[in-house]
Tab-separated table of N, CA and C in Angstrom:
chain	number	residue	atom	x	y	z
I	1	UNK	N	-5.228	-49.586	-3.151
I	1	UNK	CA	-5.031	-48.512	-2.207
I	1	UNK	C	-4.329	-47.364	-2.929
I	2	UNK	N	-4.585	-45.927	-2.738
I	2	UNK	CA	-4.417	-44.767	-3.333
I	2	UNK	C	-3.500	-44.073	-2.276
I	3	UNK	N	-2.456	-44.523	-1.623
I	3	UNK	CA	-1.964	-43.555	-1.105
I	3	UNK	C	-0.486	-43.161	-0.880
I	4	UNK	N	-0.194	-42.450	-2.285
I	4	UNK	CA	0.786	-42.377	-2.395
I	4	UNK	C	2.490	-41.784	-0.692
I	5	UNK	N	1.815	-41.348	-0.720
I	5	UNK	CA	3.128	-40.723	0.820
I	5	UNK	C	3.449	-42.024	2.052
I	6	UNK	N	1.800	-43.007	1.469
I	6	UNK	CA	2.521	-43.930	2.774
I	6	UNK	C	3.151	-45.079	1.740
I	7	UNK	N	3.442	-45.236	0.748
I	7	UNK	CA	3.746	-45.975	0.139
I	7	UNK	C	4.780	-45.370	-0.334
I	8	UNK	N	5.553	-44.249	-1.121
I	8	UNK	CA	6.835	-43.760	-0.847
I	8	UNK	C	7.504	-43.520	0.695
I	9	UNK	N	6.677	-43.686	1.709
I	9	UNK	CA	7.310	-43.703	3.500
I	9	UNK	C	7.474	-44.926	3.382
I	10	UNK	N	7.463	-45.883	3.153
I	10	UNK	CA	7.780	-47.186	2.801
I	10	UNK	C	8.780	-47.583	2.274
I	11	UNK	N	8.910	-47.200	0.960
I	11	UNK	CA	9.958	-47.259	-0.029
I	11	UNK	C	11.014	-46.564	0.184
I	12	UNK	N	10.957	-45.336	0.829
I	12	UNK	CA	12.169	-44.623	1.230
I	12	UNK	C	12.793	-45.036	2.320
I	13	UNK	N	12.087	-45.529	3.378
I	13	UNK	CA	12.538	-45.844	4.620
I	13	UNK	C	13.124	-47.410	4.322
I	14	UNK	N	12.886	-48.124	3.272
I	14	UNK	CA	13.358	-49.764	3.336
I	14	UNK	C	14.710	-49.404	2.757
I	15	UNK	N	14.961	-47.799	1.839
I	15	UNK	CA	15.948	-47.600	1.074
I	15	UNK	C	17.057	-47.402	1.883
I	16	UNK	N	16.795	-46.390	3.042
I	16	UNK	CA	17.664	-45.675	4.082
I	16	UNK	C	18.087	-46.570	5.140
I	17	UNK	N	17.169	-47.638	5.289
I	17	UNK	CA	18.114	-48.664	6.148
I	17	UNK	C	18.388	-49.477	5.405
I	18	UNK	N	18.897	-49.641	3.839
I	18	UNK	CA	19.961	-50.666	3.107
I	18	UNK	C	20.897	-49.773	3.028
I	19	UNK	N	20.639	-48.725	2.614
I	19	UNK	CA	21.946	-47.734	2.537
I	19	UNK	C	22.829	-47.296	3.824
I	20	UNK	N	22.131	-47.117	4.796
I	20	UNK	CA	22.622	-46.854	6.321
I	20	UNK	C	23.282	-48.436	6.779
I	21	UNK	N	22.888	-49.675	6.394
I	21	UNK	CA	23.500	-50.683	7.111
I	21	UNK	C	24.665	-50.959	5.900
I	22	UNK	N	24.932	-50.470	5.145
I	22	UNK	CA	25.734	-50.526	4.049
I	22	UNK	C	27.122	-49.649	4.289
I	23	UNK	N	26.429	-48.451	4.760
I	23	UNK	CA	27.476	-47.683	4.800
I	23	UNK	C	27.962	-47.442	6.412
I	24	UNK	N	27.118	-48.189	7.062
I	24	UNK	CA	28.091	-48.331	8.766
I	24	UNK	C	29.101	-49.779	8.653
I	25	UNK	N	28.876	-50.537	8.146
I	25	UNK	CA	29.250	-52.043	8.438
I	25	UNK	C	30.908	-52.267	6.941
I	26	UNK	N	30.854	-50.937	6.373
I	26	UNK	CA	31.796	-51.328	4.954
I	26	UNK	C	32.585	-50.297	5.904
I	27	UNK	N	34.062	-50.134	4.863
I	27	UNK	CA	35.563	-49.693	5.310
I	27	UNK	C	35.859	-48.454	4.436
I	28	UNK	N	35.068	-48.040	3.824
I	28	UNK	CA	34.980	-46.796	3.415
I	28	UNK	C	34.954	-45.576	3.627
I	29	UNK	N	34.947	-45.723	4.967
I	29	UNK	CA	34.781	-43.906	5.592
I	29	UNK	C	35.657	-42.862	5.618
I	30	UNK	N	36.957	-43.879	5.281
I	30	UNK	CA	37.867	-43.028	5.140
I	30	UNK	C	39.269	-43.999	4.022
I	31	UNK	N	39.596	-43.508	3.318
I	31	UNK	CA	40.673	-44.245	2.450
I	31	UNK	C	41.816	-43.672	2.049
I	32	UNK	N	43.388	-44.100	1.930
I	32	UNK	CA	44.326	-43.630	1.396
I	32	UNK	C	44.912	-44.171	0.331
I	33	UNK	N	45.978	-44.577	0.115
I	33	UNK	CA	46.380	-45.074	-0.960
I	33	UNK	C	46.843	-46.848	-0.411
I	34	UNK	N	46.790	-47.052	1.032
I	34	UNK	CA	47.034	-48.327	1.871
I	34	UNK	C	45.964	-48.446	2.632
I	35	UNK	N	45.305	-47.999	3.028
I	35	UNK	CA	44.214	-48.251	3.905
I	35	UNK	C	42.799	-47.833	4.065
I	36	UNK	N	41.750	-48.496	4.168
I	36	UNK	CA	40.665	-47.857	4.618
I	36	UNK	C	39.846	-48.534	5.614
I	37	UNK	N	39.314	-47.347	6.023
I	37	UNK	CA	39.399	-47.450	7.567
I	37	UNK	C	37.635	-47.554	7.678
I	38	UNK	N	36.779	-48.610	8.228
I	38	UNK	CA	35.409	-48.527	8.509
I	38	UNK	C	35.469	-48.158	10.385
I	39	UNK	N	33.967	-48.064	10.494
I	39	UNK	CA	33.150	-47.708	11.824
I	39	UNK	C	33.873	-49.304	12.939
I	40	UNK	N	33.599	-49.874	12.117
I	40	UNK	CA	34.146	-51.437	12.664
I	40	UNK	C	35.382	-52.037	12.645
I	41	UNK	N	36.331	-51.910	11.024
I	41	UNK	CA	37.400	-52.494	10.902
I	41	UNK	C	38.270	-51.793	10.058
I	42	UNK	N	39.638	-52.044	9.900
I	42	UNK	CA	40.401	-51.507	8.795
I	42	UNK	C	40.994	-52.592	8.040
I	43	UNK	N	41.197	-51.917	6.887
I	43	UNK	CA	41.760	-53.064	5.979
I	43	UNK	C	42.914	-52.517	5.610
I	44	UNK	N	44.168	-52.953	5.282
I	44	UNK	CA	45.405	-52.828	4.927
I	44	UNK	C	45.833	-54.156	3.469
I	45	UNK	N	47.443	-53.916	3.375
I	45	UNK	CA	47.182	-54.633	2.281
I	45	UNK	C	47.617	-55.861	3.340
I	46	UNK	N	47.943	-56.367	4.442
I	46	UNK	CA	47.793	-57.956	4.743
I	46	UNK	C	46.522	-58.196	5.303
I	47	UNK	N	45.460	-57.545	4.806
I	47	UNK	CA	43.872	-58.211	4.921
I	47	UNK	C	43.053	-57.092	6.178
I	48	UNK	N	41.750	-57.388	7.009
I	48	UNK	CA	41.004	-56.776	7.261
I	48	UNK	C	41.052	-56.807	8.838
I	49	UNK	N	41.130	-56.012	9.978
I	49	UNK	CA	40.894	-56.272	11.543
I	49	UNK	C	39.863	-55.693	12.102
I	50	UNK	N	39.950	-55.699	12.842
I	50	UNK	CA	38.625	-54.852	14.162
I	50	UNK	C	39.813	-54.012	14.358
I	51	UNK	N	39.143	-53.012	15.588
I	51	UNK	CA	40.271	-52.116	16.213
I	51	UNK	C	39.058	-51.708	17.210
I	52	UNK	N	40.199	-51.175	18.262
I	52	UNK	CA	39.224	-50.676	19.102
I	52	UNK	C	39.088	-48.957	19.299
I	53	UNK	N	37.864	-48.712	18.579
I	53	UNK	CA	37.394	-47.317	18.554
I	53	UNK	C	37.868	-46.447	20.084
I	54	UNK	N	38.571	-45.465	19.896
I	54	UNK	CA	38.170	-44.546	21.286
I	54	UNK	C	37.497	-42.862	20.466
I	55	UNK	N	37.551	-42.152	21.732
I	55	UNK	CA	37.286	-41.166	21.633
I	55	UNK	C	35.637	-40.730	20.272
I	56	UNK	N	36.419	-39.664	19.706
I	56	UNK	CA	35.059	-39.384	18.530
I	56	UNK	C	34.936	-40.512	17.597
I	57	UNK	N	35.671	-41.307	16.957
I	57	UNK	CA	35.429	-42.235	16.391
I	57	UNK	C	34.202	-43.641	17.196
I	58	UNK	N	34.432	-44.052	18.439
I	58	UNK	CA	33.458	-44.140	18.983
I	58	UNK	C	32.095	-43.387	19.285
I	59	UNK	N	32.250	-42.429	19.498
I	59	UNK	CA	30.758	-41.944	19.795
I	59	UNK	C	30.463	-41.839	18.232
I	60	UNK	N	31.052	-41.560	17.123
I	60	UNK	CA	30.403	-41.499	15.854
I	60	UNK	C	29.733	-42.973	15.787
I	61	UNK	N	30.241	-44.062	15.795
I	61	UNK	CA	29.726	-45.297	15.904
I	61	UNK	C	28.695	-45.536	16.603
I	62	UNK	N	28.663	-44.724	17.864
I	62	UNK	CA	27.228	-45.216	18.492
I	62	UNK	C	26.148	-44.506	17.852
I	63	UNK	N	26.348	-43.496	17.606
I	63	UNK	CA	25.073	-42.525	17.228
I	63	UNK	C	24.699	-43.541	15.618
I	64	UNK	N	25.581	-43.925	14.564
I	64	UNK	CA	25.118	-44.504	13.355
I	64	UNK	C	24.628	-45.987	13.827
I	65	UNK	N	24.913	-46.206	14.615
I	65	UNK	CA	23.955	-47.394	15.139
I	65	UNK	C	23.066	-47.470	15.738
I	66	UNK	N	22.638	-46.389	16.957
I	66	UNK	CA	21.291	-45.679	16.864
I	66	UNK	C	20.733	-45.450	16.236
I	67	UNK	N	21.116	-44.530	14.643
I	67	UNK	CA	20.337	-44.366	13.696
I	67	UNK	C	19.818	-45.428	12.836
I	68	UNK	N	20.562	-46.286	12.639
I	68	UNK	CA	20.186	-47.589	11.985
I	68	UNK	C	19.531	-48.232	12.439
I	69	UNK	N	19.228	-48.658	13.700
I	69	UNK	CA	18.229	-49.086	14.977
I	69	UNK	C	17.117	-48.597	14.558
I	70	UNK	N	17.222	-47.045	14.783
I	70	UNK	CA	15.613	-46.246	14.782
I	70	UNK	C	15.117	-46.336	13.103
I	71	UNK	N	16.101	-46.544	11.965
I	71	UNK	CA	15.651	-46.331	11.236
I	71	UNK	C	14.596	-48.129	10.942
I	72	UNK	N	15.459	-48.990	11.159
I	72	UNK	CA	14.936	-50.107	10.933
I	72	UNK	C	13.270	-50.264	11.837
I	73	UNK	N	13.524	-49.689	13.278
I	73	UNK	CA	11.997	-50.098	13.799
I	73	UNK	C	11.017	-49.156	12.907
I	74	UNK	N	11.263	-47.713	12.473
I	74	UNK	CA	10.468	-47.081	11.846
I	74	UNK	C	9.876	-47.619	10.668
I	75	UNK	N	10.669	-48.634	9.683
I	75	UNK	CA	10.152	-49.080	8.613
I	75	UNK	C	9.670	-50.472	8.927
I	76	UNK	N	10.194	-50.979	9.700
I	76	UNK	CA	8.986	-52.537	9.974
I	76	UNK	C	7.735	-51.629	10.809
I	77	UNK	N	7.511	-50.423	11.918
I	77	UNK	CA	6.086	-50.118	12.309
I	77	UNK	C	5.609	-49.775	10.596
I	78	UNK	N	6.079	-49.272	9.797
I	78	UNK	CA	5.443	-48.593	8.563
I	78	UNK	C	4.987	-49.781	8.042
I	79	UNK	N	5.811	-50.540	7.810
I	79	UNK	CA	5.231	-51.908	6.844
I	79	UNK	C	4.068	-52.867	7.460
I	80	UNK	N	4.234	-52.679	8.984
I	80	UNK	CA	3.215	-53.411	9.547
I	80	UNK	C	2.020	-52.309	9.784
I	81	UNK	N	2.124	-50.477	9.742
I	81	UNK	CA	0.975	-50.161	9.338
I	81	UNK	C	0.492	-50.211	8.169
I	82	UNK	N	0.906	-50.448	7.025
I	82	UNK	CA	1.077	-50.846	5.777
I	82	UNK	C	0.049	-52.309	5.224
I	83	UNK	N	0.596	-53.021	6.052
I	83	UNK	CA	-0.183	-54.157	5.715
I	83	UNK	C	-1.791	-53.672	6.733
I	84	UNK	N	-1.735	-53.642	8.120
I	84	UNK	CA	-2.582	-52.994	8.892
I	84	UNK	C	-3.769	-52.063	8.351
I	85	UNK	N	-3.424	-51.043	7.395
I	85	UNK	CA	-4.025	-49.703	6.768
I	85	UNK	C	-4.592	-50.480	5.191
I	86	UNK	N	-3.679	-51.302	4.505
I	86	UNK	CA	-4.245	-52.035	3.674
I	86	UNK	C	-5.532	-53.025	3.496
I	87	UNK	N	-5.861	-53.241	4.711
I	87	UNK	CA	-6.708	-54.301	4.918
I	87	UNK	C	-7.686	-53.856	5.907
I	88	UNK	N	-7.828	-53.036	6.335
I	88	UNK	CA	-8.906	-52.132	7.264
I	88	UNK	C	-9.118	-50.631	6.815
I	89	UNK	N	-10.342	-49.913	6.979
I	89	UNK	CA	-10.814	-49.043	7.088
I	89	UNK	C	-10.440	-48.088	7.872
I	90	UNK	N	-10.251	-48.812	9.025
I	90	UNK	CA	-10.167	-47.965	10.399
I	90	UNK	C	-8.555	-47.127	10.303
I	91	UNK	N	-9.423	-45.679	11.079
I	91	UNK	CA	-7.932	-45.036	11.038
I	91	UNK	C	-6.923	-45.243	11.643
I	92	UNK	N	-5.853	-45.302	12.063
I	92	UNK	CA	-5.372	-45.460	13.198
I	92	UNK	C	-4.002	-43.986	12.670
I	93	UNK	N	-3.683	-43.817	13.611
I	93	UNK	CA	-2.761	-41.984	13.752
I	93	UNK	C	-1.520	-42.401	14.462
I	94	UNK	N	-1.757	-43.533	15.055
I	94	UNK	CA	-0.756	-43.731	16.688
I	94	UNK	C	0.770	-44.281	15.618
I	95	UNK	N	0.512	-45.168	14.857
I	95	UNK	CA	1.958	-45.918	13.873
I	95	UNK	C	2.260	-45.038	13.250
I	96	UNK	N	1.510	-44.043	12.401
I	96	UNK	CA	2.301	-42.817	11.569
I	96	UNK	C	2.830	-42.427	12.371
I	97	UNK	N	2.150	-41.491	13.525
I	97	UNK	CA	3.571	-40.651	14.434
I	97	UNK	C	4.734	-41.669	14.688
I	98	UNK	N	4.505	-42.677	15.684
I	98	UNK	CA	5.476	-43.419	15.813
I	98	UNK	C	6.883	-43.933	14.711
I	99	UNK	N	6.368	-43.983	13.347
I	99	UNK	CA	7.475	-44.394	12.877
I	99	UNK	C	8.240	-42.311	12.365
I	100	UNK	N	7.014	-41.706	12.472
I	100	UNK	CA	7.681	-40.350	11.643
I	100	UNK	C	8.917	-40.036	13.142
I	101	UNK	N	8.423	-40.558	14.163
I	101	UNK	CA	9.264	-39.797	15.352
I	101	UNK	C	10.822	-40.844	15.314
I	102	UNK	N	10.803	-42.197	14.796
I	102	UNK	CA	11.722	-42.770	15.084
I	102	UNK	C	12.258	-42.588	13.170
I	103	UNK	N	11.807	-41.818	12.649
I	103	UNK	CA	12.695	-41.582	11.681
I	103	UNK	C	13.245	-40.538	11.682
I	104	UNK	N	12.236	-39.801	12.813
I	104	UNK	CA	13.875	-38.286	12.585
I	104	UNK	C	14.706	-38.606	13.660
I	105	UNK	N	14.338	-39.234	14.666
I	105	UNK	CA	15.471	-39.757	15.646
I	105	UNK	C	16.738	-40.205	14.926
I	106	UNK	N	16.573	-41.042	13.576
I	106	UNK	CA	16.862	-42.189	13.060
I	106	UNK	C	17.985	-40.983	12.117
I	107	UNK	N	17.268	-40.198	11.388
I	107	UNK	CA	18.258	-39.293	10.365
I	107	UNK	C	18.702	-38.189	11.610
I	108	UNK	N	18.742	-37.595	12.088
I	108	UNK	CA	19.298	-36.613	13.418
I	108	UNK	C	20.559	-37.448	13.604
I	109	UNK	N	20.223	-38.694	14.751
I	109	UNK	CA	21.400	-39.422	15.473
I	109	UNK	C	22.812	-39.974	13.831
I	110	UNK	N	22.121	-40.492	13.168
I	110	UNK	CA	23.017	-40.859	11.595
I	110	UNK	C	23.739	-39.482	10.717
I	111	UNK	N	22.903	-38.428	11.268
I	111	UNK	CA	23.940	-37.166	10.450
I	111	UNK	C	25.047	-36.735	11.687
I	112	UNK	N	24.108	-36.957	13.110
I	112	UNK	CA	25.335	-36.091	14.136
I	112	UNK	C	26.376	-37.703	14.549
I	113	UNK	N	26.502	-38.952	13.989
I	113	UNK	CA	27.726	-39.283	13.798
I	113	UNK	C	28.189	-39.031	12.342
I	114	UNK	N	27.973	-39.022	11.530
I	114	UNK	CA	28.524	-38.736	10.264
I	114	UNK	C	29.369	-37.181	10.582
I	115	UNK	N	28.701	-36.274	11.335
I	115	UNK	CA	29.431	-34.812	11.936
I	115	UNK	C	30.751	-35.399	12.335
I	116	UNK	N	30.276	-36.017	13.975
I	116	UNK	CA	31.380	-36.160	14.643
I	116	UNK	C	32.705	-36.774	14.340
I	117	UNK	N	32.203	-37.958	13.227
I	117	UNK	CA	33.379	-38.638	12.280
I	117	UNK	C	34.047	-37.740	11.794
I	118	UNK	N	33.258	-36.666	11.002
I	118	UNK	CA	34.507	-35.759	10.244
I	118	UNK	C	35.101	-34.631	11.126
I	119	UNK	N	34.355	-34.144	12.390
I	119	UNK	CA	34.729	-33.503	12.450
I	119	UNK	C	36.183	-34.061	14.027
I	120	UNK	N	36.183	-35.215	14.596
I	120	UNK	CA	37.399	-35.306	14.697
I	120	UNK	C	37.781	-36.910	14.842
I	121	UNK	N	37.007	-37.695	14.684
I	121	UNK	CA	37.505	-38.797	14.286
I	121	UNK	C	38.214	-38.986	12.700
I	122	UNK	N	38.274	-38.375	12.227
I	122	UNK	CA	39.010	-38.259	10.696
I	122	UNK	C	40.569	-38.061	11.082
I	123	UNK	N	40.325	-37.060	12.416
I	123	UNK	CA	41.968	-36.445	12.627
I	123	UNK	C	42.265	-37.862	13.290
I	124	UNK	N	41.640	-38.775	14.200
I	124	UNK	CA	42.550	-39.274	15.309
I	124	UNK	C	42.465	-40.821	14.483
I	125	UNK	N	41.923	-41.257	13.337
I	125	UNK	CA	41.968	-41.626	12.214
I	125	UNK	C	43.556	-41.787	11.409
I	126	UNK	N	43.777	-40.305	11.065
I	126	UNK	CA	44.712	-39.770	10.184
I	126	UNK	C	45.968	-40.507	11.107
I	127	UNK	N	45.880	-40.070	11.904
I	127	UNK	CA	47.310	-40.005	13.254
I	127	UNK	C	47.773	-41.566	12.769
I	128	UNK	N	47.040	-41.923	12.887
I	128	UNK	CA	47.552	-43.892	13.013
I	128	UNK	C	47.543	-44.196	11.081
I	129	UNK	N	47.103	-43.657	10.200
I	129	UNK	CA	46.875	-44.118	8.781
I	129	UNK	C	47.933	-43.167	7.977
I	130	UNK	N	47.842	-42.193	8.302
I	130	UNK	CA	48.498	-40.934	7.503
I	130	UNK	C	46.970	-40.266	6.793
I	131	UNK	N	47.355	-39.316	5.814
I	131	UNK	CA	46.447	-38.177	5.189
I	131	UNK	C	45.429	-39.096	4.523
I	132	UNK	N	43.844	-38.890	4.719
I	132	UNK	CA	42.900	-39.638	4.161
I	132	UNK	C	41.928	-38.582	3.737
I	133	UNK	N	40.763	-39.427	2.798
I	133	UNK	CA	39.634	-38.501	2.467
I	133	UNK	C	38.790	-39.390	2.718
I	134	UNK	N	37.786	-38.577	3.124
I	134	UNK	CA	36.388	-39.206	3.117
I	134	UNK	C	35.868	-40.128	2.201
I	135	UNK	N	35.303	-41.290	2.585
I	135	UNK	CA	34.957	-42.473	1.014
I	135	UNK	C	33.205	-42.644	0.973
I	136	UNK	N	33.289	-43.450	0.521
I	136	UNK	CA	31.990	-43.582	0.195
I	136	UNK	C	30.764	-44.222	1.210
I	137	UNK	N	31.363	-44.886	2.486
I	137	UNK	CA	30.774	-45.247	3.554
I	137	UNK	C	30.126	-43.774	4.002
I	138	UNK	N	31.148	-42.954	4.192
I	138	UNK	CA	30.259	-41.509	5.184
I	138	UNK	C	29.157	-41.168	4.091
I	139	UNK	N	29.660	-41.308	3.060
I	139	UNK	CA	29.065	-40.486	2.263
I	139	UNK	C	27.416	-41.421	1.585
I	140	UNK	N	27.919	-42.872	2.239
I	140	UNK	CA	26.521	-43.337	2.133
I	140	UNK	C	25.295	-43.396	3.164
I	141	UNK	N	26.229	-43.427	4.559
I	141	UNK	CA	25.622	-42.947	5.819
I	141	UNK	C	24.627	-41.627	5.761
I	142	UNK	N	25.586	-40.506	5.239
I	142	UNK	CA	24.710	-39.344	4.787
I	142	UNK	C	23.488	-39.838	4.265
I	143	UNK	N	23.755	-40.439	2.934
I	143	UNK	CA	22.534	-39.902	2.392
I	143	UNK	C	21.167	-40.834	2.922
I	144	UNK	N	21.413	-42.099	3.744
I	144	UNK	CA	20.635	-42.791	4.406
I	144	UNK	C	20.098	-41.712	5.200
I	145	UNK	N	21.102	-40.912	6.124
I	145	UNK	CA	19.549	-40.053	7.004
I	145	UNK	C	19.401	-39.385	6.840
I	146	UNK	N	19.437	-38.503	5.513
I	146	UNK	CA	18.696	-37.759	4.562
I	146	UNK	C	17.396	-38.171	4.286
I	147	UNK	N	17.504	-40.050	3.707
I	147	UNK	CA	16.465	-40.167	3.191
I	147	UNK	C	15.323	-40.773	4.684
I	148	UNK	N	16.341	-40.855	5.439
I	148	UNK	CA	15.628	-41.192	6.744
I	148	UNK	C	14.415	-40.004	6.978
I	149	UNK	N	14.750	-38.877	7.225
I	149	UNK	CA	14.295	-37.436	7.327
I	149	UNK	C	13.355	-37.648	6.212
I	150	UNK	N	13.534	-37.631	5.071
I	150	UNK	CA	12.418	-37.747	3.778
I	150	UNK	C	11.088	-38.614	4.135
I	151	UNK	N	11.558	-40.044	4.586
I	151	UNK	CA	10.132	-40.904	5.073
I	151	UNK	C	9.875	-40.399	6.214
I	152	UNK	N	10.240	-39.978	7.116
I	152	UNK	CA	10.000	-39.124	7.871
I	152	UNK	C	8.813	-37.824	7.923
I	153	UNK	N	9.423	-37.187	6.826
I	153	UNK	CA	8.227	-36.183	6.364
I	153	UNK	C	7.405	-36.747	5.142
I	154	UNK	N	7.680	-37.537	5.032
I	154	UNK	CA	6.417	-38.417	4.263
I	154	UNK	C	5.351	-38.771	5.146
I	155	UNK	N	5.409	-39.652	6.388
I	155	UNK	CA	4.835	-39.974	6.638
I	155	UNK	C	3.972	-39.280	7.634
I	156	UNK	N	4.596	-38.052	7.812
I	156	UNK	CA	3.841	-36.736	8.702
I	156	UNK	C	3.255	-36.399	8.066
I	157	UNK	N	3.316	-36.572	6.661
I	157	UNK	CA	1.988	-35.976	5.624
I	157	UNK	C	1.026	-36.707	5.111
I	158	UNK	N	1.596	-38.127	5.485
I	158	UNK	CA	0.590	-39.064	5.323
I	158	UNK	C	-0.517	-38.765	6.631
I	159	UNK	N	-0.068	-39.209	7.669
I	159	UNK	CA	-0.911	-39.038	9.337
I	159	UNK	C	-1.763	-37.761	8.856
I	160	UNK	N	-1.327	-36.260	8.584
I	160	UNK	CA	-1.800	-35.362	8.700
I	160	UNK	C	-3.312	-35.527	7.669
I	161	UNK	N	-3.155	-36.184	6.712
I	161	UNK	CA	-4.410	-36.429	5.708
I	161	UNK	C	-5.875	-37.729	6.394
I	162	UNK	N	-5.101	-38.221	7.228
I	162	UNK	CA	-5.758	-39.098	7.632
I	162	UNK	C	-6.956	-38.620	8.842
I	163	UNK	N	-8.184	-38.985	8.825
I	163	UNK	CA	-8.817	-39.038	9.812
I	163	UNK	C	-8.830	-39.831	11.502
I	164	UNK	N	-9.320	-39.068	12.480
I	164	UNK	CA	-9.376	-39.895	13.501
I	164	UNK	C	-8.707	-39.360	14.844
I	165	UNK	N	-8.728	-40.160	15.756
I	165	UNK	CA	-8.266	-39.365	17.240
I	165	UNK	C	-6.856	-39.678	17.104
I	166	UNK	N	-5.834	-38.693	17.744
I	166	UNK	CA	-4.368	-38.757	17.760
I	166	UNK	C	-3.935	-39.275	16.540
């Protein structure tokens, strides 16, 4: 099979949900010189807890778990049009849109919590930790729905080459 865009929509999208479940589920989002603080738990130096999210720190959490959601159904419809498109002739249009729509859902909802984290869950963060910087969790979240958005427009350019109704 010759087709390169659905086969990088593939590869990018299996990338963006290892990197997106990587960087919601680790304690990196924010770090000081005692603590860092994940979507889920903080770690200190007598070991690791839950806590219970309020305010922007919660809604940042829901939206990166939305995104991780949408990003994951987008790359199993891809892989199962994948295997589907591999082994038939027939066009089908309906799984490209579908996964291109749940991958920008997927990078949209994963950048506007990665926003809302910094822009005030960092402060209500700070309050309880003291002065932190951003770590490598946000900053892996980012680039997951970046690359979310990328298979995304991959695979709108895949559909668009393809023949057939819808």
């Amino acid at each position: 099979m010759n087709n390169p865009m659905l086969i990088g929509s593939l590869a990018v999208g299996v990338l963006c949900c290892v990197l997106g479940l990587v960087g919601m589920v680790t304690t990196g989002w924010l770090t000081n010189s005692v603590f860092d603080v994940g979507l889920f738990s903080l770690c200190g130096p007598r070991g690791c807890a839950s806590y219970a999210a309020e305010d922007s720190i919660a809604a940042a959490k829901a939206f990166v778990v939305i995104g991780w959601l949408c990003a994951l159904v987008a790359a199993i419809n891809t892989l199962v049009y994948f295997i589907k498109y591999a082994t038939s002739d027939v066009p089908n249009r309906t799984l490209p849109l579908i996964a291109f729509i749940f991958y920008f859902i997927s990078g949209g909802a994963s950048l506007l919590g990665a926003i809302i984290f910094a822009a005030g869950g960092k402060s209500e963060a700070e309050e309880a930790i003291g002065s932190s910087t951003l770590g490598y969790s946000f900053a892996l979240t980012i680039i997951g729905a970046l690359l979310s958005l990328a298979a995304g427009a991959l695979m709108f350019v895949h559909r668009s080459r393809i023949g057939g109704p819808i």
